[in-house]
Short mmCIF file of C-alpha atoms and ligand atoms in Angstrom, two decimals:
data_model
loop_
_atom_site.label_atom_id
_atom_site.label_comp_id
_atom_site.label_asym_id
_atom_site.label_seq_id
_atom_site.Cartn_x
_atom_site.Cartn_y
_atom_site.Cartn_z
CA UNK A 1 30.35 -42.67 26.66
CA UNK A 2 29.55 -41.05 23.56
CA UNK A 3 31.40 -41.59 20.57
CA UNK A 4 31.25 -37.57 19.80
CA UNK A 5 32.96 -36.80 23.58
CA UNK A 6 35.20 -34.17 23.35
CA UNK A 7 35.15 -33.86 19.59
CA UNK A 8 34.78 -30.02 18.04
CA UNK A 9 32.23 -29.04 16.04
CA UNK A 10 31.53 -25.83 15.00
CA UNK A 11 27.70 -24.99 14.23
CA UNK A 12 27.12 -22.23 12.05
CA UNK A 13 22.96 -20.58 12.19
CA UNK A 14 23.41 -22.06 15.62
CA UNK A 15 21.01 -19.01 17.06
CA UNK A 16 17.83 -20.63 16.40
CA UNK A 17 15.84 -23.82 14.75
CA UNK A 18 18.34 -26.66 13.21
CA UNK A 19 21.50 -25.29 14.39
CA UNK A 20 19.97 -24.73 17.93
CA UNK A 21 18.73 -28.16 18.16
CA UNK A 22 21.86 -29.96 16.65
CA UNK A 23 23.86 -27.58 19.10
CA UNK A 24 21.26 -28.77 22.33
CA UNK A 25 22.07 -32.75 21.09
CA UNK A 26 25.34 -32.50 20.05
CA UNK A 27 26.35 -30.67 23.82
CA UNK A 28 24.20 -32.96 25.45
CA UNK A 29 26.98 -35.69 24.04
CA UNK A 30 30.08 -34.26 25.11
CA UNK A 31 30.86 -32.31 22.15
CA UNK A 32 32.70 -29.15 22.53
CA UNK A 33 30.71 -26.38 20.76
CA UNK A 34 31.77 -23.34 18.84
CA UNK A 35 28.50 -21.74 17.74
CA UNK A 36 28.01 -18.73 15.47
CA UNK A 37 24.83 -16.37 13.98
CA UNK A 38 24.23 -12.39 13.98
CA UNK A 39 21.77 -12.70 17.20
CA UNK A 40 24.23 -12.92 19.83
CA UNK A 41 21.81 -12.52 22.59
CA UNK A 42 20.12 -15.70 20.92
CA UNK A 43 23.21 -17.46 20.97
CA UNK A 44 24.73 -16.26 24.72
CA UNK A 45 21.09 -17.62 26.21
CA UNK A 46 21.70 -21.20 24.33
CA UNK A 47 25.29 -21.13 25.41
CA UNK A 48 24.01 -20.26 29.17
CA UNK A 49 21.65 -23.01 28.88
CA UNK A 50 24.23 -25.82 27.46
CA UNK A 51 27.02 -24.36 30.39
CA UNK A 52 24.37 -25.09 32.58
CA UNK A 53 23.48 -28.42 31.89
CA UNK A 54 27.71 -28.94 32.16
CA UNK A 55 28.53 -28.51 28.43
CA UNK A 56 31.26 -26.93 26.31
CA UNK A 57 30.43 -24.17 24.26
CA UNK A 58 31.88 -20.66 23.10
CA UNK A 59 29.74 -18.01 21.27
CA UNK A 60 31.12 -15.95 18.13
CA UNK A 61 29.12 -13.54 16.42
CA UNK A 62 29.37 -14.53 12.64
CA UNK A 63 28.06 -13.31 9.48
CA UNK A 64 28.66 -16.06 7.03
CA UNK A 65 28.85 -13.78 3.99
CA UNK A 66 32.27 -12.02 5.46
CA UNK A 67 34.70 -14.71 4.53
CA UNK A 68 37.13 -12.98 7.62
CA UNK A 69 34.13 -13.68 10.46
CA UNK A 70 33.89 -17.19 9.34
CA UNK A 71 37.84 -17.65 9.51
CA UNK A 72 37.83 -15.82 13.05
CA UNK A 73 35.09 -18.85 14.32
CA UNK A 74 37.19 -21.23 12.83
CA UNK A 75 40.59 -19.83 14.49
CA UNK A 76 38.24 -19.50 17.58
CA UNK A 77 38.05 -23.38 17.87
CA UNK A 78 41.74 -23.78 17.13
CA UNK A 79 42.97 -21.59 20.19
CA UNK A 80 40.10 -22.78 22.79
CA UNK A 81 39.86 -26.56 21.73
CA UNK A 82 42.90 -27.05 19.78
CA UNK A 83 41.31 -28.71 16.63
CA UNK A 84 38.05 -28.41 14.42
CA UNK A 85 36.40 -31.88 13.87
CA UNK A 86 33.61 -30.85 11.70
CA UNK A 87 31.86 -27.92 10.39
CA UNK A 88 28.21 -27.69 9.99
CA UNK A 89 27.60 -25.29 7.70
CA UNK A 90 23.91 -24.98 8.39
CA UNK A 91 23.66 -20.64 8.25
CA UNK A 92 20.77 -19.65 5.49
CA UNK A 93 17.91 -17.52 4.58
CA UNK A 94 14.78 -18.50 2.69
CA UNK A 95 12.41 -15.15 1.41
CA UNK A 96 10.18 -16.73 -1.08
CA UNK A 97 8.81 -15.08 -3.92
CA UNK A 98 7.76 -15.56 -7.09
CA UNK A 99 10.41 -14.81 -10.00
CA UNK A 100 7.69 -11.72 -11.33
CA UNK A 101 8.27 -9.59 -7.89
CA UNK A 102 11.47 -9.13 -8.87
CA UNK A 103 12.64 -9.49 -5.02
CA UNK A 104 16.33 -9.07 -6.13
CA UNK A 105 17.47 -8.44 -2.73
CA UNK A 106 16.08 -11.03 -1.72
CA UNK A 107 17.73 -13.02 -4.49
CA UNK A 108 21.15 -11.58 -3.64
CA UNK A 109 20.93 -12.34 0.14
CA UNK A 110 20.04 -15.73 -0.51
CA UNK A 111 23.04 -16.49 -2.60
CA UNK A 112 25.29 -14.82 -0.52
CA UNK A 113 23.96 -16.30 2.76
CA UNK A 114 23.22 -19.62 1.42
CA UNK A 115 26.04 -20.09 -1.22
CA UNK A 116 28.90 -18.26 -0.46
CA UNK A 117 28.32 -19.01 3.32
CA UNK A 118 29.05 -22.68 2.74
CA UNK A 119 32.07 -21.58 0.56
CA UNK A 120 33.20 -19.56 3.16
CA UNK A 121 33.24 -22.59 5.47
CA UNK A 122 34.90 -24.80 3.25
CA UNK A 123 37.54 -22.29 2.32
CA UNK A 124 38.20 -21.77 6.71
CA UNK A 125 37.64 -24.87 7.70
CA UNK A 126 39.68 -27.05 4.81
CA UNK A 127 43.16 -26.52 5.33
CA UNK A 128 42.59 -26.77 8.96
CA UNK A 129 41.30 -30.46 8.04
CA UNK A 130 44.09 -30.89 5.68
CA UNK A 131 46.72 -30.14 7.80
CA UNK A 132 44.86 -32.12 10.71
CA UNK A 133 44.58 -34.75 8.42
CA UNK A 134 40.99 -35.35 9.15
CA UNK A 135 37.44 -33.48 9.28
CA UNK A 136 33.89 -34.02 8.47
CA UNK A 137 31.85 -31.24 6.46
CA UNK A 138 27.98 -31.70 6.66
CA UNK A 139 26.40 -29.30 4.58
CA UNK A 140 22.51 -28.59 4.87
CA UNK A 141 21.30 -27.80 1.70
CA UNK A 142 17.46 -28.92 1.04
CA UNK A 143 14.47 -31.08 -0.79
CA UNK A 144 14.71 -27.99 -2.71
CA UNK A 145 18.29 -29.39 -3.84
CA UNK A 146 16.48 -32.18 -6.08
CA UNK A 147 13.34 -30.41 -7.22
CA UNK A 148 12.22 -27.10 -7.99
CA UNK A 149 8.86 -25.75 -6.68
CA UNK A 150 6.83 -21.85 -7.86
CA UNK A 151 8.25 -19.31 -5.19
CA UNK A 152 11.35 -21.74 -4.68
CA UNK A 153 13.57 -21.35 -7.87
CA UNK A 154 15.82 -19.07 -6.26
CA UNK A 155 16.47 -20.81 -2.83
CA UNK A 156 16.53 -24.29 -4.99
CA UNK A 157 18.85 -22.65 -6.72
CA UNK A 158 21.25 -21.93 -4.02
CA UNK A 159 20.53 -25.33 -2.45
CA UNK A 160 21.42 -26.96 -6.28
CA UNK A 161 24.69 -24.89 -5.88
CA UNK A 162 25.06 -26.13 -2.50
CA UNK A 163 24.64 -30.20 -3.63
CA UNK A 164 27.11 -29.71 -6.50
CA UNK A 165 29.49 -28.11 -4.14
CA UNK A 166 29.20 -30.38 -1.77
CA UNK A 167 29.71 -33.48 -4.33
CA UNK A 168 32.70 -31.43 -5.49
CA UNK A 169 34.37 -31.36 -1.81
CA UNK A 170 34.00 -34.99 -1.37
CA UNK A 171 35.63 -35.72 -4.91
CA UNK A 172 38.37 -33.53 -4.51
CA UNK A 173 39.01 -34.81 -0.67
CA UNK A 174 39.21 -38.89 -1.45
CA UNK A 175 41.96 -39.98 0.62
CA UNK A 176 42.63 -37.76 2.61
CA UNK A 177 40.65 -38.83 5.25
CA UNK A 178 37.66 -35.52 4.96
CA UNK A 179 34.16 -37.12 5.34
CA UNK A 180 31.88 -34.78 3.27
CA UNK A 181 27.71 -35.32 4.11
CA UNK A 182 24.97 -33.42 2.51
CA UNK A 183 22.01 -33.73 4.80
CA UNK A 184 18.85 -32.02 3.35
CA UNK A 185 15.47 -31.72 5.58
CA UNK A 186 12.38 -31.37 4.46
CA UNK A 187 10.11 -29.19 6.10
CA UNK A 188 11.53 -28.54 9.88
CA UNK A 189 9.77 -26.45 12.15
CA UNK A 190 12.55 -23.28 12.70
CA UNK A 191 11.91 -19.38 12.08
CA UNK A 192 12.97 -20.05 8.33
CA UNK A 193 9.53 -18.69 6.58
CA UNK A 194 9.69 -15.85 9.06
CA UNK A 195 11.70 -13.90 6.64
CA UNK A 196 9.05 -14.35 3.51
CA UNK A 197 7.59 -10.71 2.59
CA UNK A 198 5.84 -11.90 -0.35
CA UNK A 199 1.98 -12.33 1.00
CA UNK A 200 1.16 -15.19 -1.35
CA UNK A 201 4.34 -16.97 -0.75
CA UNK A 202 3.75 -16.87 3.18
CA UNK A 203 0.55 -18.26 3.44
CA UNK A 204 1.08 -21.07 1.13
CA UNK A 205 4.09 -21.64 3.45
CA UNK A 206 1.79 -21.52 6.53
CA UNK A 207 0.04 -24.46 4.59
CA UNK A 208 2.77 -26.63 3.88
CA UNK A 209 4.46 -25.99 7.27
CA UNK A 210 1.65 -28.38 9.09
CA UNK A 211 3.56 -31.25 8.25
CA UNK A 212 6.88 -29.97 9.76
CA UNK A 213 9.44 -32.14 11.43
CA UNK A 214 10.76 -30.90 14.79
CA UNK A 215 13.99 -29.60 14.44
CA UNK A 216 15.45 -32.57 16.58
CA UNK A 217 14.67 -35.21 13.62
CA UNK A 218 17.56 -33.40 11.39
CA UNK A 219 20.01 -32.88 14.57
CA UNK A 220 19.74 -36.58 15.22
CA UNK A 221 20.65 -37.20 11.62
CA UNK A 222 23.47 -34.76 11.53
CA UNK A 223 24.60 -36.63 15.03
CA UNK A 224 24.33 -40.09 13.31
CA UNK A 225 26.61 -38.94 10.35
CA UNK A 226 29.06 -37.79 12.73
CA UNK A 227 28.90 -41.03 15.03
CA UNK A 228 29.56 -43.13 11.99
CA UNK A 229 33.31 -44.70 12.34
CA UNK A 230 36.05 -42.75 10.40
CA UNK A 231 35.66 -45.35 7.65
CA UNK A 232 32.16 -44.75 6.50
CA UNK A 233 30.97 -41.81 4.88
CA UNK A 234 27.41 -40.81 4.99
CA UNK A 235 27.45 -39.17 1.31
CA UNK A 236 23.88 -37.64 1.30
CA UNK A 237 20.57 -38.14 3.67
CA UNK A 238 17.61 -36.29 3.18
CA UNK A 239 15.05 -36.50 5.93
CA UNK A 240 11.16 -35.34 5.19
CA UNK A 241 7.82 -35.74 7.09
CA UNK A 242 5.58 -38.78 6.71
CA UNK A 243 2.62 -37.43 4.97
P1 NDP B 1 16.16 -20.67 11.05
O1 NDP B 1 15.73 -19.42 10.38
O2 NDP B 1 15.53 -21.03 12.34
O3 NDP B 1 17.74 -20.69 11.23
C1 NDP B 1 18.61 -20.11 10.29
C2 NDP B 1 19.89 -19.74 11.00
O4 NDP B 1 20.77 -19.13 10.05
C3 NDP B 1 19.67 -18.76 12.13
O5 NDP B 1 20.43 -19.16 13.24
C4 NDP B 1 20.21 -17.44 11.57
O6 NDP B 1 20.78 -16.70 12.64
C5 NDP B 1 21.31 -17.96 10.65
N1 NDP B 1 21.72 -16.99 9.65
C6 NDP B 1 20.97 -16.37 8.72
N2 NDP B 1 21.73 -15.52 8.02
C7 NDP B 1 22.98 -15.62 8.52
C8 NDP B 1 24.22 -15.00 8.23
N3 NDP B 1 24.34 -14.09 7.25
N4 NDP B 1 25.31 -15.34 8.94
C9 NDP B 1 25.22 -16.25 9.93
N5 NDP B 1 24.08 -16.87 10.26
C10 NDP B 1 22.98 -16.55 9.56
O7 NDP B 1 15.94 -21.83 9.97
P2 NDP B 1 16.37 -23.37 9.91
O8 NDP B 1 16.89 -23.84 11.19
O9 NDP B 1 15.26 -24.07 9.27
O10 NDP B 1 17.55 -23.27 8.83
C11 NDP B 1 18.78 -23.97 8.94
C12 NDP B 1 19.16 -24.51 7.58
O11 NDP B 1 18.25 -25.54 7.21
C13 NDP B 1 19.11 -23.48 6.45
O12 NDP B 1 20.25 -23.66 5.62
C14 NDP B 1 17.85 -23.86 5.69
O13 NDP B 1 17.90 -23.47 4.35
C15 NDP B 1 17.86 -25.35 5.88
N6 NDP B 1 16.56 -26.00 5.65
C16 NDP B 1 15.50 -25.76 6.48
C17 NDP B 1 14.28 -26.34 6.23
C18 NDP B 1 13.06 -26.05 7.06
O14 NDP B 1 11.93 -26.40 6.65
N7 NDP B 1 13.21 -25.44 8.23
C19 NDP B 1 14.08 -27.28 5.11
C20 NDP B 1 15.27 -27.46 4.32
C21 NDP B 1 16.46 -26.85 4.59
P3 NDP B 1 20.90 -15.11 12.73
O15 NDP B 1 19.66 -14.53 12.13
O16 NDP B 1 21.02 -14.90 14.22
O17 NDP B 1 22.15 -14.78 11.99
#
């Protein structure tokens, strides 16, 4: 049996690339599942597909940039499972563009979705783990969380935020038993670039895409950091494409 069976994870971007594949593996394990995105007819097929297979799952429709939504989720896995293991705060948006365009819409939504959506989980999930005494945050932040590339600076920037904050957690949380992981991918294959409107930005991504992982490498990794024994904390993995 799996060492994940009958643990609760919540998944949060669950409708579609990482947090669809992680939610497919993680079910697959015995995991109960409480997965959240805007698209709930995205996220009611996956659950129909994981119920069929004989899984655990509920579906909440979640914004990650209301702070209330992301507490509801959270409170959702408390009344149907009784307990939140760990939180994958995997929700975010990436419309690249360079600085010039002046996309600041674009800027905003990817600091709200990307920044304050991870804040959002940490400030649900934590004093659930607190008063549980246990609870694993894995965080997906980026490559873009180490280096900078032209288009990038925003979304590096909110992936940046999302390292320190991470590192933060998991100093503030020694000994008392939280396991804190930031896992950053490389290029995945997902509907990420979907949401680029700048034209030179897209087809450079179309470019750099060829190399992309399946989004099944980065579930596996979020499913080893979660297998690991309560002891051992998997601090930071970042998974990329042989090239
Ligand atoms: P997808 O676009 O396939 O998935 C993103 C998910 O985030 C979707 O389920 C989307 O669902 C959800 N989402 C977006 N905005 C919100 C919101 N406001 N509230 C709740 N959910 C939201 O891309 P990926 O699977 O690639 O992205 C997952 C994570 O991986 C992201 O944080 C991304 O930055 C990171 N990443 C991806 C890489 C890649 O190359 N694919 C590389 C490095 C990091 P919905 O629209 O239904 O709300």
């Amino acid at each position: 049996m799996s060492a994940l069976n009958e643990k609760v994870v919540v998944i949060t971007g669950a409708s579609s690339g990482i947090g669809e594949a992680t939610a497919r593996l993680l079910a697959s394990m015995g995991v109960h599942l409480v997965i959240g995105a805007r698209r709930m007819e995205r996220l009611e097929a996956l659950a129909s597909d994981i119920l069929s297979d004989g899984g655990s799952v509920v579906v909440q429709q979640l914004d990650v940039t209301e702070l209330e939504q992301m507490q509801a989720i959270i409170r959702l896995a408390q009344s149907r499972f009784g307990r939140v293991d760990a939180i994958v705060n995997n929700a975010g948006v990436m419309p690249l563009s360079p600085l010039e365009a002046l996309k600041i819409e674009e800027w905003n939504r990817m600091i709200d979705v990307n920044i304050r959506g991870v804040l959002h989980g940490i400030a649900s999930g934590l004093p659930v783990m607190k008063k549980q005494g246990c609870g694993h945050f894995i965080n997906i932040a980026s490559t873009g969380a180490y280096e900078v590339s032209p288009t990038a600076a925003v979304y590096c920037a909110t992936k940046y935020a999302v390292r320190a904050i991470t590192d933060g957690l998991r100093q503030e949380t020694v000994g008392q038993d939280i396991r804190v992981t930031l896992l950053s991918p490389g290029v995945t294959e997902s509907e990420l670039a979907d949401s680029i409107t700048d034209n030179d930005a897209r087809e450079f991504m179309k470019e750099y895409r060829r190399t992309a992982l399946p989004a099944t490498a980065i579930a596996r990794a979020i499913v080893y950091a979660l297998e690991q024994p309560e002891n051992t904390d998997v601090s930071e993995v970042v998974i990329k494409p042989m090239v």
